[in-house]
PDB file of C-alpha atoms in Angstrom:
ATOM      1  CA  MET A   1     128.826 -29.093 289.481  1.00 72.00           C
ATOM      2  CA  ASN A   2     130.381 -31.172 292.239  1.00 80.00           C
ATOM      3  CA  THR A   3     131.258 -34.563 290.285  1.00 86.00           C
ATOM      4  CA  ARG A   4     132.264 -36.146 293.291  1.00 88.00           C
ATOM      5  CA  TRP A   5     129.078 -35.567 295.057  1.00 89.00           C
ATOM      6  CA  ILE A   6     127.179 -36.996 292.300  1.00 90.00           C
ATOM      7  CA  ASP A   7     129.197 -39.844 292.241  1.00 91.00           C
ATOM      8  CA  GLU A   8     128.962 -40.719 295.995  1.00 91.00           C
ATOM      9  CA  ASN A   9     125.233 -39.973 295.766  1.00 92.00           C
ATOM     10  CA  ARG A  10     124.753 -41.797 292.895  1.00 92.00           C
ATOM     11  CA  ASP A  11     122.313 -44.952 294.705  1.00 94.00           C
ATOM     12  CA  GLN A  12     120.005 -41.924 296.103  1.00 93.00           C
ATOM     13  CA  ILE A  13     119.504 -40.038 293.090  1.00 94.00           C
ATOM     14  CA  TRP A  14     118.502 -43.081 291.110  1.00 95.00           C
ATOM     15  CA  GLN A  15     116.228 -44.268 294.170  1.00 94.00           C
ATOM     16  CA  LEU A  16     114.590 -40.649 294.125  1.00 94.00           C
ATOM     17  CA  THR A  17     114.351 -40.593 290.361  1.00 95.00           C
ATOM     18  CA  SER A  18     112.309 -44.034 290.088  1.00 94.00           C
ATOM     19  CA  HIS A  19     110.185 -42.885 293.000  1.00 90.00           C
ATOM     20  CA  HIS A  20     109.890 -39.781 291.232  1.00 91.00           C
ATOM     21  CA  ALA A  21     108.811 -41.784 287.823  1.00 93.00           C
ATOM     22  CA  VAL A  22     106.496 -43.945 289.448  1.00 89.00           C
ATOM     23  CA  LEU A  23     104.379 -41.281 291.323  1.00 84.00           C
ATOM     24  CA  GLY A  24     104.021 -39.537 288.074  1.00 85.00           C
ATOM     25  CA  ILE A  25     103.111 -42.788 285.795  1.00 88.00           C
ATOM     26  CA  ILE A  26     100.154 -43.619 288.596  1.00 82.00           C
ATOM     27  CA  PRO A  27      98.356 -39.855 288.453  1.00 79.00           C
ATOM     28  CA  VAL A  28      98.568 -39.628 284.374  1.00 84.00           C
ATOM     29  CA  VAL A  29      97.668 -43.118 283.798  1.00 86.00           C
ATOM     30  CA  VAL A  30      94.554 -42.818 286.182  1.00 81.00           C
ATOM     31  CA  SER A  31      93.771 -39.476 284.965  1.00 80.00           C
ATOM     32  CA  LEU A  32      93.504 -40.776 281.253  1.00 86.00           C
ATOM     33  CA  VAL A  33      91.223 -43.922 282.808  1.00 86.00           C
ATOM     34  CA  LEU A  34      89.001 -41.628 284.868  1.00 83.00           C
ATOM     35  CA  SER A  35      88.729 -38.542 282.077  1.00 85.00           C
ATOM     36  CA  VAL A  36      87.883 -40.315 279.013  1.00 89.00           C
ATOM     37  CA  PRO A  37      84.379 -42.092 280.779  1.00 89.00           C
ATOM     38  CA  LEU A  38      83.949 -38.592 282.243  1.00 87.00           C
ATOM     39  CA  GLY A  39      84.640 -36.938 278.956  1.00 87.00           C
ATOM     40  CA  TRP A  40      82.062 -39.009 276.869  1.00 88.00           C
ATOM     41  CA  TRP A  41      79.432 -38.205 279.766  1.00 88.00           C
ATOM     42  CA  ALA A  42      79.839 -34.864 279.311  1.00 87.00           C
ATOM     43  CA  HIS A  43      79.861 -34.558 275.860  1.00 86.00           C
ATOM     44  CA  ARG A  44      76.916 -36.355 275.388  1.00 84.00           C
ATOM     45  CA  SER A  45      74.781 -34.408 278.355  1.00 87.00           C
ATOM     46  CA  ARG A  46      74.598 -30.816 278.854  1.00 87.00           C
ATOM     47  CA  THR A  47      73.939 -31.394 282.431  1.00 89.00           C
ATOM     48  CA  ALA A  48      77.143 -33.217 282.646  1.00 86.00           C
ATOM     49  CA  ARG A  49      79.035 -30.838 280.574  1.00 87.00           C
ATOM     50  CA  ARG A  50      77.711 -27.958 283.272  1.00 87.00           C
ATOM     51  CA  LEU A  51      78.936 -29.957 286.191  1.00 83.00           C
ATOM     52  CA  LEU A  52      82.231 -31.956 285.126  1.00 81.00           C
ATOM     53  CA  VAL A  53      83.978 -29.831 282.944  1.00 79.00           C
ATOM     54  CA  PRO A  54      84.230 -26.782 285.339  1.00 80.00           C
ATOM     55  CA  GLY A  55      84.528 -28.735 288.110  1.00 73.00           C
ATOM     56  CA  ALA A  56      87.722 -30.528 286.899  1.00 70.00           C
ATOM     57  CA  SER A  57      88.963 -26.885 285.796  1.00 69.00           C
ATOM     58  CA  ILE A  58      88.616 -25.338 289.446  1.00 65.00           C
ATOM     59  CA  LEU A  59      90.265 -28.294 290.449  1.00 62.00           C
ATOM     60  CA  TYR A  60      93.266 -28.211 288.062  1.00 62.00           C
ATOM     61  CA  ALA A  61      93.428 -24.519 288.996  1.00 57.00           C
ATOM     62  CA  LEU A  62      94.504 -24.704 292.337  1.00 56.00           C
ATOM     63  CA  PRO A  63      97.554 -24.456 294.027  1.00 48.00           C
ATOM     64  CA  SER A  64      99.928 -27.160 293.665  1.00 54.00           C
ATOM     65  CA  LEU A  65     100.610 -27.402 297.718  1.00 53.00           C
ATOM     66  CA  PRO A  66      96.960 -26.739 299.231  1.00 58.00           C
ATOM     67  CA  LEU A  67      95.661 -29.412 296.653  1.00 59.00           C
ATOM     68  CA  PHE A  68      98.202 -32.113 298.384  1.00 60.00           C
ATOM     69  CA  VAL A  69      96.109 -31.307 301.634  1.00 60.00           C
ATOM     70  CA  LEU A  70      92.733 -30.663 300.050  1.00 61.00           C
ATOM     71  CA  LEU A  71      92.510 -33.739 298.064  1.00 60.00           C
ATOM     72  CA  PRO A  72      93.215 -36.656 300.879  1.00 62.00           C
ATOM     73  CA  LEU A  73      90.160 -35.011 302.789  1.00 63.00           C
ATOM     74  CA  ILE A  74      87.828 -35.035 299.239  1.00 60.00           C
ATOM     75  CA  LEU A  75      88.897 -38.492 298.734  1.00 58.00           C
ATOM     76  CA  GLY A  76      89.838 -39.960 302.021  1.00 61.00           C
ATOM     77  CA  THR A  77      92.982 -40.870 300.766  1.00 58.00           C
ATOM     78  CA  LYS A  78      96.710 -40.384 302.514  1.00 57.00           C
ATOM     79  CA  ILE A  79      98.480 -37.213 302.281  1.00 53.00           C
ATOM     80  CA  LEU A  80     101.162 -38.977 300.567  1.00 52.00           C
ATOM     81  CA  ASP A  81      99.102 -40.936 297.681  1.00 56.00           C
ATOM     82  CA  PRO A  82     100.478 -40.740 294.588  1.00 54.00           C
ATOM     83  CA  ILE A  83      96.216 -40.587 293.600  1.00 55.00           C
ATOM     84  CA  ASN A  84      96.768 -36.984 295.313  1.00 52.00           C
ATOM     85  CA  VAL A  85      98.262 -35.787 291.750  1.00 55.00           C
ATOM     86  CA  ILE A  86      95.354 -36.849 289.818  1.00 57.00           C
ATOM     87  CA  ALA A  87      94.719 -33.977 287.096  1.00 59.00           C
ATOM     88  CA  LEU A  88      91.387 -34.842 285.352  1.00 62.00           C
ATOM     89  CA  LEU A  89      91.695 -34.118 281.607  1.00 75.00           C
ATOM     90  CA  VAL A  90      87.451 -33.934 281.428  1.00 79.00           C
ATOM     91  CA  ARG A  91      87.291 -30.829 279.406  1.00 80.00           C
ATOM     92  CA  THR A  92      90.352 -32.115 277.072  1.00 82.00           C
ATOM     93  CA  ALA A  93      88.578 -35.815 277.056  1.00 85.00           C
ATOM     94  CA  THR A  94      85.093 -33.270 276.216  1.00 86.00           C
ATOM     95  CA  ASP A  95      86.999 -31.458 273.511  1.00 85.00           C
ATOM     96  CA  ALA A  96      88.649 -34.534 271.706  1.00 86.00           C
ATOM     97  CA  PHE A  97      84.803 -36.449 271.661  1.00 86.00           C
ATOM     98  CA  ASP A  98      83.653 -33.020 270.087  1.00 85.00           C
ATOM     99  CA  SER A  99      86.037 -32.492 267.633  1.00 82.00           C
ATOM    100  CA  VAL A 100      84.877 -35.953 266.001  1.00 80.00           C
ATOM    101  CA  GLY A 101      81.883 -34.761 264.683  1.00 73.00           C
ATOM    102  CA  ARG A 102      78.237 -35.957 264.957  1.00 72.00           C
ATOM    103  CA  SER A 103      78.269 -36.636 261.237  1.00 76.00           C
ATOM    104  CA  VAL A 104      80.786 -39.216 262.072  1.00 80.00           C
ATOM    105  CA  ARG A 105      78.502 -40.806 264.770  1.00 76.00           C
ATOM    106  CA  ARG A 106      75.506 -40.471 262.585  1.00 79.00           C
ATOM    107  CA  ASP A 107      77.154 -42.770 259.790  1.00 81.00           C
ATOM    108  CA  ALA A 108      78.493 -45.029 262.052  1.00 84.00           C
ATOM    109  CA  VAL A 109      74.958 -45.836 263.714  1.00 80.00           C
ATOM    110  CA  ALA A 110      73.679 -46.142 260.079  1.00 83.00           C
ATOM    111  CA  MET A 111      76.204 -48.484 259.387  1.00 85.00           C
ATOM    112  CA  GLY A 112      74.604 -50.717 262.645  1.00 85.00           C
ATOM    113  CA  TYR A 113      76.922 -49.894 264.677  1.00 84.00           C
ATOM    114  CA  SER A 114      75.498 -49.948 268.815  1.00 86.00           C
ATOM    115  CA  ASN A 115      76.654 -47.133 271.325  1.00 82.00           C
ATOM    116  CA  SER A 116      79.247 -48.979 272.929  1.00 86.00           C
ATOM    117  CA  GLN A 117      80.635 -49.862 268.955  1.00 86.00           C
ATOM    118  CA  VAL A 118      80.275 -45.868 268.026  1.00 85.00           C
ATOM    119  CA  PHE A 119      82.551 -45.091 271.338  1.00 87.00           C
ATOM    120  CA  TRP A 120      85.565 -48.239 271.002  1.00 88.00           C
ATOM    121  CA  ARG A 121      85.409 -48.152 267.302  1.00 87.00           C
ATOM    122  CA  VAL A 122      84.715 -44.516 265.865  1.00 87.00           C
ATOM    123  CA  ALA A 123      84.985 -41.802 268.947  1.00 88.00           C
ATOM    124  CA  LEU A 124      87.676 -43.291 270.636  1.00 88.00           C
ATOM    125  CA  PRO A 125      90.142 -43.874 268.072  1.00 88.00           C
ATOM    126  CA  LEU A 126      89.426 -40.509 266.558  1.00 89.00           C
ATOM    127  CA  ALA A 127      90.159 -38.327 269.676  1.00 89.00           C
ATOM    128  CA  VAL A 128      92.995 -39.878 270.804  1.00 91.00           C
ATOM    129  CA  PRO A 129      95.192 -37.093 269.226  1.00 90.00           C
ATOM    130  CA  ALA A 130      93.741 -34.576 270.997  1.00 88.00           C
ATOM    131  CA  LEU A 131      93.405 -36.683 274.405  1.00 90.00           C
ATOM    132  CA  THR A 132      97.802 -37.228 273.182  1.00 91.00           C
ATOM    133  CA  ALA A 133      98.290 -33.546 273.394  1.00 89.00           C
ATOM    134  CA  GLY A 134      96.486 -33.970 276.677  1.00 86.00           C
ATOM    135  CA  MET A 135      98.257 -35.779 278.325  1.00 88.00           C
ATOM    136  CA  ARG A 136     101.615 -34.453 277.120  1.00 90.00           C
ATOM    137  CA  VAL A 137     100.414 -31.325 279.033  1.00 85.00           C
ATOM    138  CA  VAL A 138      98.828 -33.475 282.314  1.00 83.00           C
ATOM    139  CA  SER A 139     102.446 -35.291 282.247  1.00 88.00           C
ATOM    140  CA  ALA A 140     104.690 -32.314 282.168  1.00 87.00           C
ATOM    141  CA  SER A 141     102.676 -30.730 285.186  1.00 81.00           C
ATOM    142  CA  THR A 142     102.423 -34.086 286.965  1.00 82.00           C
ATOM    143  CA  LEU A 143     105.764 -34.712 287.224  1.00 87.00           C
ATOM    144  CA  SER A 144     106.113 -30.262 288.490  1.00 84.00           C
ATOM    145  CA  LEU A 145     103.353 -31.020 291.033  1.00 79.00           C
ATOM    146  CA  VAL A 146     105.168 -34.247 292.674  1.00 82.00           C
ATOM    147  CA  SER A 147     108.477 -32.429 292.964  1.00 85.00           C
ATOM    148  CA  VAL A 148     106.571 -29.627 294.789  1.00 78.00           C
ATOM    149  CA  GLY A 149     105.060 -32.492 296.782  1.00 75.00           C
ATOM    150  CA  ALA A 150     108.953 -32.777 298.136  1.00 79.00           C
ATOM    151  CA  LEU A 151     107.829 -29.762 301.015  1.00 74.00           C
ATOM    152  CA  ILE A 152     105.452 -31.945 302.604  1.00 72.00           C
ATOM    153  CA  GLY A 153     107.575 -35.055 302.265  1.00 76.00           C
ATOM    154  CA  VAL A 154     106.947 -36.476 299.525  1.00 77.00           C
ATOM    155  CA  PRO A 155     109.727 -38.733 298.265  1.00 84.00           C
ATOM    156  CA  SER A 156     111.132 -37.161 294.996  1.00 89.00           C
ATOM    157  CA  LEU A 157     113.490 -35.134 292.956  1.00 92.00           C
ATOM    158  CA  GLY A 158     112.537 -32.151 294.568  1.00 90.00           C
ATOM    159  CA  TYR A 159     114.390 -33.296 297.921  1.00 92.00           C
ATOM    160  CA  PHE A 160     117.236 -32.031 296.010  1.00 93.00           C
ATOM    161  CA  PHE A 161     115.755 -28.794 295.449  1.00 90.00           C
ATOM    162  CA  THR A 162     114.956 -28.337 299.129  1.00 90.00           C
ATOM    163  CA  ASP A 163     117.906 -29.873 300.666  1.00 91.00           C
ATOM    164  CA  GLY A 164     120.448 -28.139 297.994  1.00 92.00           C
ATOM    165  CA  TYR A 165     118.461 -24.482 298.683  1.00 89.00           C
ATOM    166  CA  GLN A 166     119.198 -24.942 302.488  1.00 91.00           C
ATOM    167  CA  ARG A 167     122.401 -26.387 301.892  1.00 90.00           C
ATOM    168  CA  SER A 168     123.517 -23.341 299.480  1.00 91.00           C
ATOM    169  CA  PHE A 169     124.459 -26.117 297.130  1.00 91.00           C
ATOM    170  CA  PRO A 170     124.071 -25.578 293.215  1.00 91.00           C
ATOM    171  CA  THR A 171     124.529 -29.152 292.255  1.00 93.00           C
ATOM    172  CA  GLU A 172     121.556 -30.748 294.318  1.00 93.00           C
ATOM    173  CA  ILE A 173     119.728 -27.902 292.947  1.00 92.00           C
ATOM    174  CA  TRP A 174     120.819 -28.997 289.248  1.00 94.00           C
ATOM    175  CA  ILE A 175     120.608 -32.707 289.956  1.00 94.00           C
ATOM    176  CA  GLY A 176     116.534 -32.005 290.308  1.00 93.00           C
ATOM    177  CA  ILE A 177     116.260 -29.374 287.477  1.00 92.00           C
ATOM    178  CA  ILE A 178     118.034 -32.206 285.275  1.00 94.00           C
ATOM    179  CA  GLY A 179     116.356 -34.938 286.660  1.00 94.00           C
ATOM    180  CA  THR A 180     112.636 -33.657 286.421  1.00 93.00           C
ATOM    181  CA  LEU A 181     113.579 -32.725 282.982  1.00 94.00           C
ATOM    182  CA  VAL A 182     114.826 -35.645 281.406  1.00 95.00           C
ATOM    183  CA  LEU A 183     112.036 -37.459 282.836  1.00 95.00           C
ATOM    184  CA  ALA A 184     109.343 -35.171 281.766  1.00 94.00           C
ATOM    185  CA  ILE A 185     111.560 -35.660 277.969  1.00 96.00           C
ATOM    186  CA  VAL A 186     111.055 -39.507 278.624  1.00 96.00           C
ATOM    187  CA  PHE A 187     107.040 -38.848 279.647  1.00 95.00           C
ATOM    188  CA  ASP A 188     106.236 -37.061 276.805  1.00 95.00           C
ATOM    189  CA  LEU A 189     108.017 -39.657 273.919  1.00 96.00           C
ATOM    190  CA  VAL A 190     106.413 -42.322 275.438  1.00 95.00           C
ATOM    191  CA  ILE A 191     103.003 -40.534 274.916  1.00 94.00           C
ATOM    192  CA  VAL A 192     103.833 -39.474 271.458  1.00 93.00           C
ATOM    193  CA  ALA A 193     104.868 -42.873 270.808  1.00 94.00           C
ATOM    194  CA  VAL A 194     101.654 -44.505 272.246  1.00 92.00           C
ATOM    195  CA  GLY A 195      99.897 -42.066 270.415  1.00 91.00           C
ATOM    196  CA  ARG A 196     101.349 -42.944 267.147  1.00 90.00           C
ATOM    197  CA  LEU A 197     101.047 -46.201 267.700  1.00 90.00           C
ATOM    198  CA  LEU A 198      97.019 -46.151 268.186  1.00 87.00           C
ATOM    199  CA  THR A 199      96.572 -43.696 264.946  1.00 85.00           C
ATOM    200  CA  PRO A 200      98.032 -45.773 262.493  1.00 82.00           C
ATOM    201  CA  TRP A 201      96.150 -43.596 259.897  1.00 74.00           C
ATOM    202  CA  GLN A 202      97.745 -40.666 260.623  1.00 68.00           C
ATOM    203  CA  ARG A 203     101.645 -41.821 260.361  1.00 62.00           C
ATOM    204  CA  ARG A 204     100.268 -42.917 256.764  1.00 61.00           C
ATOM    205  CA  LYS A 205      98.377 -39.947 256.037  1.00 58.00           C
ATOM    206  CA  GLY A 206     101.893 -37.880 257.309  1.00 55.00           C
ATOM    207  CA  GLU A 207     104.344 -40.634 255.152  1.00 56.00           C
ATOM    208  CA  SER A 208     102.191 -39.368 252.075  1.00 54.00           C
ATOM    209  CA  ALA A 209     102.249 -35.912 252.832  1.00 51.00           C
TER     210      ALA A 209
END
């Protein structure tokens, strides 16, 4: 690996890494914010489940590059907007709420909880572990998708893949690969840490085991 090139291009490496991180954070957060209420709706309504879950699955299965082109047409966004790499977690959120169990919700209602209280105090906290698992997958795939976006001009670590390949310069390619892997690890650690903070009973259960 050419350490001299790395030292000379340190500012560019840091700039593209930071931009890649921002482009990854925004879709992951927006995905969660949108998917939780949609998943709750799909969990409670058969009609919503039949429409939302297959629709989100089809969108998620689309190849990366066409997705960058299609979503601006659907959402009315610009082709380089971070919102275009959102991967809806509707199926994951729906399954997470399904895992809570109807008996738990019935017990909460019997204790006098309103529908909103059942959601915020019972269903959502108990669904956090499953949502966390889904977020870990989405964060990794989102960071990879941001890299692919370099092919149409999205500034990210993917630039080093394309430029290094065109110049037959392995150092650039390795910087892109390593940088993306490091970001994926950092994202994963943060998601796991937040999941543990939101589920203190899981920590106590692990400590007592």
